[in-house]
mmCIF file of the C-alpha atoms, coordinates in Angstrom:
data_MODEL
# 
_entry.id   MODEL 
# 
loop_
_atom_site.group_PDB 
_atom_site.id 
_atom_site.type_symbol 
_atom_site.label_atom_id 
_atom_site.label_alt_id 
_atom_site.label_comp_id 
_atom_site.label_asym_id 
_atom_site.label_entity_id 
_atom_site.label_seq_id 
_atom_site.pdbx_PDB_ins_code 
_atom_site.Cartn_x 
_atom_site.Cartn_y 
_atom_site.Cartn_z 
_atom_site.occupancy 
_atom_site.B_iso_or_equiv 
_atom_site.pdbx_formal_charge 
_atom_site.auth_seq_id 
_atom_site.auth_comp_id 
_atom_site.auth_asym_id 
_atom_site.auth_atom_id 
_atom_site.pdbx_PDB_model_num 
ATOM 1   C CA . PRO A 1 1   ? 15.401 -113.699 132.933 1.00 0.00 ? 1   PRO A CA 1 
ATOM 2   C CA . ILE A 1 2   ? 12.295 -111.717 133.857 1.00 0.00 ? 2   ILE A CA 1 
ATOM 3   C CA . PHE A 1 3   ? 14.399 -108.456 133.830 1.00 0.00 ? 3   PHE A CA 1 
ATOM 4   C CA . ALA A 1 4   ? 17.332 -107.652 131.803 1.00 0.00 ? 4   ALA A CA 1 
ATOM 5   C CA . HIS A 1 5   ? 19.271 -104.121 131.520 1.00 0.00 ? 5   HIS A CA 1 
ATOM 6   C CA . THR A 1 6   ? 21.811 -104.179 128.690 1.00 0.00 ? 6   THR A CA 1 
ATOM 7   C CA . ILE A 1 7   ? 23.947 -101.184 127.651 1.00 0.00 ? 7   ILE A CA 1 
ATOM 8   C CA . SER A 1 8   ? 25.450 -100.398 124.305 1.00 0.00 ? 8   SER A CA 1 
ATOM 9   C CA . GLN A 1 9   ? 27.335 -96.817  124.416 1.00 0.00 ? 9   GLN A CA 1 
ATOM 10  C CA . ASP A 1 10  ? 24.726 -94.399  125.833 1.00 0.00 ? 10  ASP A CA 1 
ATOM 11  C CA . ALA A 1 11  ? 21.758 -96.637  124.862 1.00 0.00 ? 11  ALA A CA 1 
ATOM 12  C CA . HIS A 1 12  ? 20.039 -98.610  127.543 1.00 0.00 ? 12  HIS A CA 1 
ATOM 13  C CA . TYR A 1 13  ? 17.798 -101.432 126.405 1.00 0.00 ? 13  TYR A CA 1 
ATOM 14  C CA . VAL A 1 14  ? 15.544 -103.009 129.388 1.00 0.00 ? 14  VAL A CA 1 
ATOM 15  C CA . THR A 1 15  ? 13.602 -106.108 128.552 1.00 0.00 ? 15  THR A CA 1 
ATOM 16  C CA . LEU A 1 16  ? 10.808 -107.270 130.879 1.00 0.00 ? 16  LEU A CA 1 
ATOM 17  C CA . SER A 1 17  ? 9.393  -110.981 130.048 1.00 0.00 ? 17  SER A CA 1 
ATOM 18  C CA . GLY A 1 18  ? 7.495  -113.802 131.572 1.00 0.00 ? 18  GLY A CA 1 
ATOM 19  C CA . ALA A 1 19  ? 5.268  -113.472 134.353 1.00 0.00 ? 19  ALA A CA 1 
ATOM 20  C CA . LEU A 1 20  ? 5.167  -110.010 135.894 1.00 0.00 ? 20  LEU A CA 1 
ATOM 21  C CA . THR A 1 21  ? 3.154  -110.752 139.155 1.00 0.00 ? 21  THR A CA 1 
ATOM 22  C CA . MET A 1 22  ? 3.215  -110.025 142.790 1.00 0.00 ? 22  MET A CA 1 
ATOM 23  C CA . GLU A 1 23  ? 5.260  -113.329 143.218 1.00 0.00 ? 23  GLU A CA 1 
ATOM 24  C CA . SER A 1 24  ? 7.893  -112.396 140.519 1.00 0.00 ? 24  SER A CA 1 
ATOM 25  C CA . VAL A 1 25  ? 8.412  -108.783 140.550 1.00 0.00 ? 25  VAL A CA 1 
ATOM 26  C CA . GLY A 1 26  ? 9.162  -107.848 144.225 1.00 0.00 ? 26  GLY A CA 1 
ATOM 27  C CA . ALA A 1 27  ? 12.708 -108.489 144.354 1.00 0.00 ? 27  ALA A CA 1 
ATOM 28  C CA . LEU A 1 28  ? 13.350 -106.921 140.797 1.00 0.00 ? 28  LEU A CA 1 
ATOM 29  C CA . TYR A 1 29  ? 12.903 -103.407 142.207 1.00 0.00 ? 29  TYR A CA 1 
ATOM 30  C CA . GLN A 1 30  ? 16.200 -103.540 143.539 1.00 0.00 ? 30  GLN A CA 1 
ATOM 31  C CA . ASP A 1 31  ? 17.816 -104.328 139.825 1.00 0.00 ? 31  ASP A CA 1 
ATOM 32  C CA . VAL A 1 32  ? 16.341 -101.248 138.355 1.00 0.00 ? 32  VAL A CA 1 
ATOM 33  C CA . LYS A 1 33  ? 19.229 -98.979  138.302 1.00 0.00 ? 33  LYS A CA 1 
ATOM 34  C CA . SER A 1 34  ? 19.569 -95.429  137.902 1.00 0.00 ? 34  SER A CA 1 
ATOM 35  C CA . PHE A 1 35  ? 20.231 -94.091  134.236 1.00 0.00 ? 35  PHE A CA 1 
ATOM 36  C CA . PRO A 1 36  ? 23.181 -91.735  133.297 1.00 0.00 ? 36  PRO A CA 1 
ATOM 37  C CA . GLN A 1 37  ? 22.026 -88.154  132.692 1.00 0.00 ? 37  GLN A CA 1 
ATOM 38  C CA . GLY A 1 38  ? 20.509 -87.704  129.074 1.00 0.00 ? 38  GLY A CA 1 
ATOM 39  C CA . ALA A 1 39  ? 20.780 -91.391  128.236 1.00 0.00 ? 39  ALA A CA 1 
ATOM 40  C CA . SER A 1 40  ? 18.428 -93.153  125.688 1.00 0.00 ? 40  SER A CA 1 
ATOM 41  C CA . VAL A 1 41  ? 16.283 -95.696  127.250 1.00 0.00 ? 41  VAL A CA 1 
ATOM 42  C CA . THR A 1 42  ? 14.363 -98.619  125.225 1.00 0.00 ? 42  THR A CA 1 
ATOM 43  C CA . ILE A 1 43  ? 11.942 -100.545 127.126 1.00 0.00 ? 43  ILE A CA 1 
ATOM 44  C CA . ASP A 1 44  ? 10.758 -103.813 125.569 1.00 0.00 ? 44  ASP A CA 1 
ATOM 45  C CA . THR A 1 45  ? 7.845  -105.821 127.202 1.00 0.00 ? 45  THR A CA 1 
ATOM 46  C CA . ASN A 1 46  ? 7.013  -108.192 123.989 1.00 0.00 ? 46  ASN A CA 1 
ATOM 47  C CA . GLY A 1 47  ? 7.967  -110.940 126.106 1.00 0.00 ? 47  GLY A CA 1 
ATOM 48  C CA . VAL A 1 48  ? 5.589  -110.577 129.066 1.00 0.00 ? 48  VAL A CA 1 
ATOM 49  C CA . THR A 1 49  ? 3.332  -113.449 128.980 1.00 0.00 ? 49  THR A CA 1 
ATOM 50  C CA . LYS A 1 50  ? 1.276  -112.614 132.540 1.00 0.00 ? 50  LYS A CA 1 
ATOM 51  C CA . ALA A 1 51  ? 0.998  -109.492 134.415 1.00 0.00 ? 51  ALA A CA 1 
ATOM 52  C CA . ASP A 1 52  ? -0.938 -107.842 137.253 1.00 0.00 ? 52  ASP A CA 1 
ATOM 53  C CA . SER A 1 53  ? -0.685 -104.353 138.860 1.00 0.00 ? 53  SER A CA 1 
ATOM 54  C CA . SER A 1 54  ? 2.838  -105.472 140.490 1.00 0.00 ? 54  SER A CA 1 
ATOM 55  C CA . GLY A 1 55  ? 4.161  -105.940 136.831 1.00 0.00 ? 55  GLY A CA 1 
ATOM 56  C CA . LEU A 1 56  ? 2.755  -102.303 135.918 1.00 0.00 ? 56  LEU A CA 1 
ATOM 57  C CA . ALA A 1 57  ? 4.219  -100.903 138.889 1.00 0.00 ? 57  ALA A CA 1 
ATOM 58  C CA . LEU A 1 58  ? 7.772  -102.117 137.812 1.00 0.00 ? 58  LEU A CA 1 
ATOM 59  C CA . LEU A 1 59  ? 7.313  -100.679 134.412 1.00 0.00 ? 59  LEU A CA 1 
ATOM 60  C CA . THR A 1 60  ? 6.230  -97.355  135.802 1.00 0.00 ? 60  THR A CA 1 
ATOM 61  C CA . ALA A 1 61  ? 9.236  -97.402  138.287 1.00 0.00 ? 61  ALA A CA 1 
ATOM 62  C CA . ILE A 1 62  ? 11.655 -98.130  135.443 1.00 0.00 ? 62  ILE A CA 1 
ATOM 63  C CA . ILE A 1 63  ? 10.094 -94.890  133.716 1.00 0.00 ? 63  ILE A CA 1 
ATOM 64  C CA . ARG A 1 64  ? 10.408 -92.909  136.739 1.00 0.00 ? 64  ARG A CA 1 
ATOM 65  C CA . ARG A 1 65  ? 14.046 -93.670  137.093 1.00 0.00 ? 65  ARG A CA 1 
ATOM 66  C CA . ALA A 1 66  ? 14.741 -92.909  133.370 1.00 0.00 ? 66  ALA A CA 1 
ATOM 67  C CA . HIS A 1 67  ? 12.783 -89.525  134.038 1.00 0.00 ? 67  HIS A CA 1 
ATOM 68  C CA . THR A 1 68  ? 14.972 -88.631  137.188 1.00 0.00 ? 68  THR A CA 1 
ATOM 69  C CA . ALA A 1 69  ? 17.962 -88.735  134.805 1.00 0.00 ? 69  ALA A CA 1 
ATOM 70  C CA . ASP A 1 70  ? 16.273 -86.772  131.951 1.00 0.00 ? 70  ASP A CA 1 
ATOM 71  C CA . ALA A 1 71  ? 16.636 -89.745  129.842 1.00 0.00 ? 71  ALA A CA 1 
ATOM 72  C CA . ARG A 1 72  ? 14.589 -90.168  126.507 1.00 0.00 ? 72  ARG A CA 1 
ATOM 73  C CA . VAL A 1 73  ? 12.116 -93.230  126.918 1.00 0.00 ? 73  VAL A CA 1 
ATOM 74  C CA . LYS A 1 74  ? 11.072 -95.229  124.233 1.00 0.00 ? 74  LYS A CA 1 
ATOM 75  C CA . LEU A 1 75  ? 8.354  -97.877  124.929 1.00 0.00 ? 75  LEU A CA 1 
ATOM 76  C CA . LEU A 1 76  ? 8.000  -100.468 122.440 1.00 0.00 ? 76  LEU A CA 1 
ATOM 77  C CA . PRO A 1 77  ? 4.367  -101.751 121.712 1.00 0.00 ? 77  PRO A CA 1 
ATOM 78  C CA . LEU A 1 78  ? 2.839  -103.562 124.822 1.00 0.00 ? 78  LEU A CA 1 
ATOM 79  C CA . PRO A 1 79  ? 1.606  -106.908 124.577 1.00 0.00 ? 79  PRO A CA 1 
ATOM 80  C CA . ALA A 1 80  ? -2.199 -107.531 125.027 1.00 0.00 ? 80  ALA A CA 1 
ATOM 81  C CA . VAL A 1 81  ? -1.437 -108.817 128.800 1.00 0.00 ? 81  VAL A CA 1 
ATOM 82  C CA . LEU A 1 82  ? -0.197 -105.355 129.620 1.00 0.00 ? 82  LEU A CA 1 
ATOM 83  C CA . SER A 1 83  ? -2.151 -103.234 127.313 1.00 0.00 ? 83  SER A CA 1 
ATOM 84  C CA . SER A 1 84  ? -5.355 -104.711 129.238 1.00 0.00 ? 84  SER A CA 1 
ATOM 85  C CA . ILE A 1 85  ? -3.856 -103.802 132.509 1.00 0.00 ? 85  ILE A CA 1 
ATOM 86  C CA . THR A 1 86  ? -2.811 -100.310 131.392 1.00 0.00 ? 86  THR A CA 1 
ATOM 87  C CA . GLU A 1 87  ? -6.263 -99.470  130.248 1.00 0.00 ? 87  GLU A CA 1 
ATOM 88  C CA . ILE A 1 88  ? -7.859 -100.844 133.584 1.00 0.00 ? 88  ILE A CA 1 
ATOM 89  C CA . TYR A 1 89  ? -5.738 -98.435  135.684 1.00 0.00 ? 89  TYR A CA 1 
ATOM 90  C CA . GLY A 1 90  ? -6.244 -95.769  133.056 1.00 0.00 ? 90  GLY A CA 1 
ATOM 91  C CA . LEU A 1 91  ? -2.573 -95.183  132.312 1.00 0.00 ? 91  LEU A CA 1 
ATOM 92  C CA . GLN A 1 92  ? -2.935 -95.882  128.423 1.00 0.00 ? 92  GLN A CA 1 
ATOM 93  C CA . GLU A 1 93  ? -2.828 -92.069  127.574 1.00 0.00 ? 93  GLU A CA 1 
ATOM 94  C CA . ILE A 1 94  ? 0.541  -91.579  129.906 1.00 0.00 ? 94  ILE A CA 1 
ATOM 95  C CA . LEU A 1 95  ? 2.125  -94.505  128.667 1.00 0.00 ? 95  LEU A CA 1 
ATOM 96  C CA . SER A 1 96  ? 1.179  -93.667  124.973 1.00 0.00 ? 96  SER A CA 1 
ATOM 97  C CA . ALA A 1 97  ? 3.724  -90.585  125.247 1.00 0.00 ? 97  ALA A CA 1 
ATOM 98  C CA . TYR A 1 98  ? 6.509  -93.092  125.432 1.00 0.00 ? 98  TYR A CA 1 
ATOM 99  C CA . ARG A 1 99  ? 5.572  -95.537  122.691 1.00 0.00 ? 99  ARG A CA 1 
ATOM 100 C CA . VAL A 1 100 ? 7.384  -95.872  119.385 1.00 0.00 ? 100 VAL A CA 1 
# 
């Protein structure tokens, strides 16, 4: 699947993989659920093979949902395809605050 959210106790692990493009992510926004207050959220995008601004928007939506719940967010290293898009949109510095 392109989007997976697994939970182990209070630790939430969100995995994004495959093509994160306008064609594939539109329906996924409804799958981004709220996180419990103070949860730990790890986001893994290592399996992303293709991305456009829609994929980046989905990633930031997940981070926003986590922030709404005062969750601790950890963003695993981005693959080159997402890293280059964050550079284009000037989000590298913002997202680097969450990187482990």
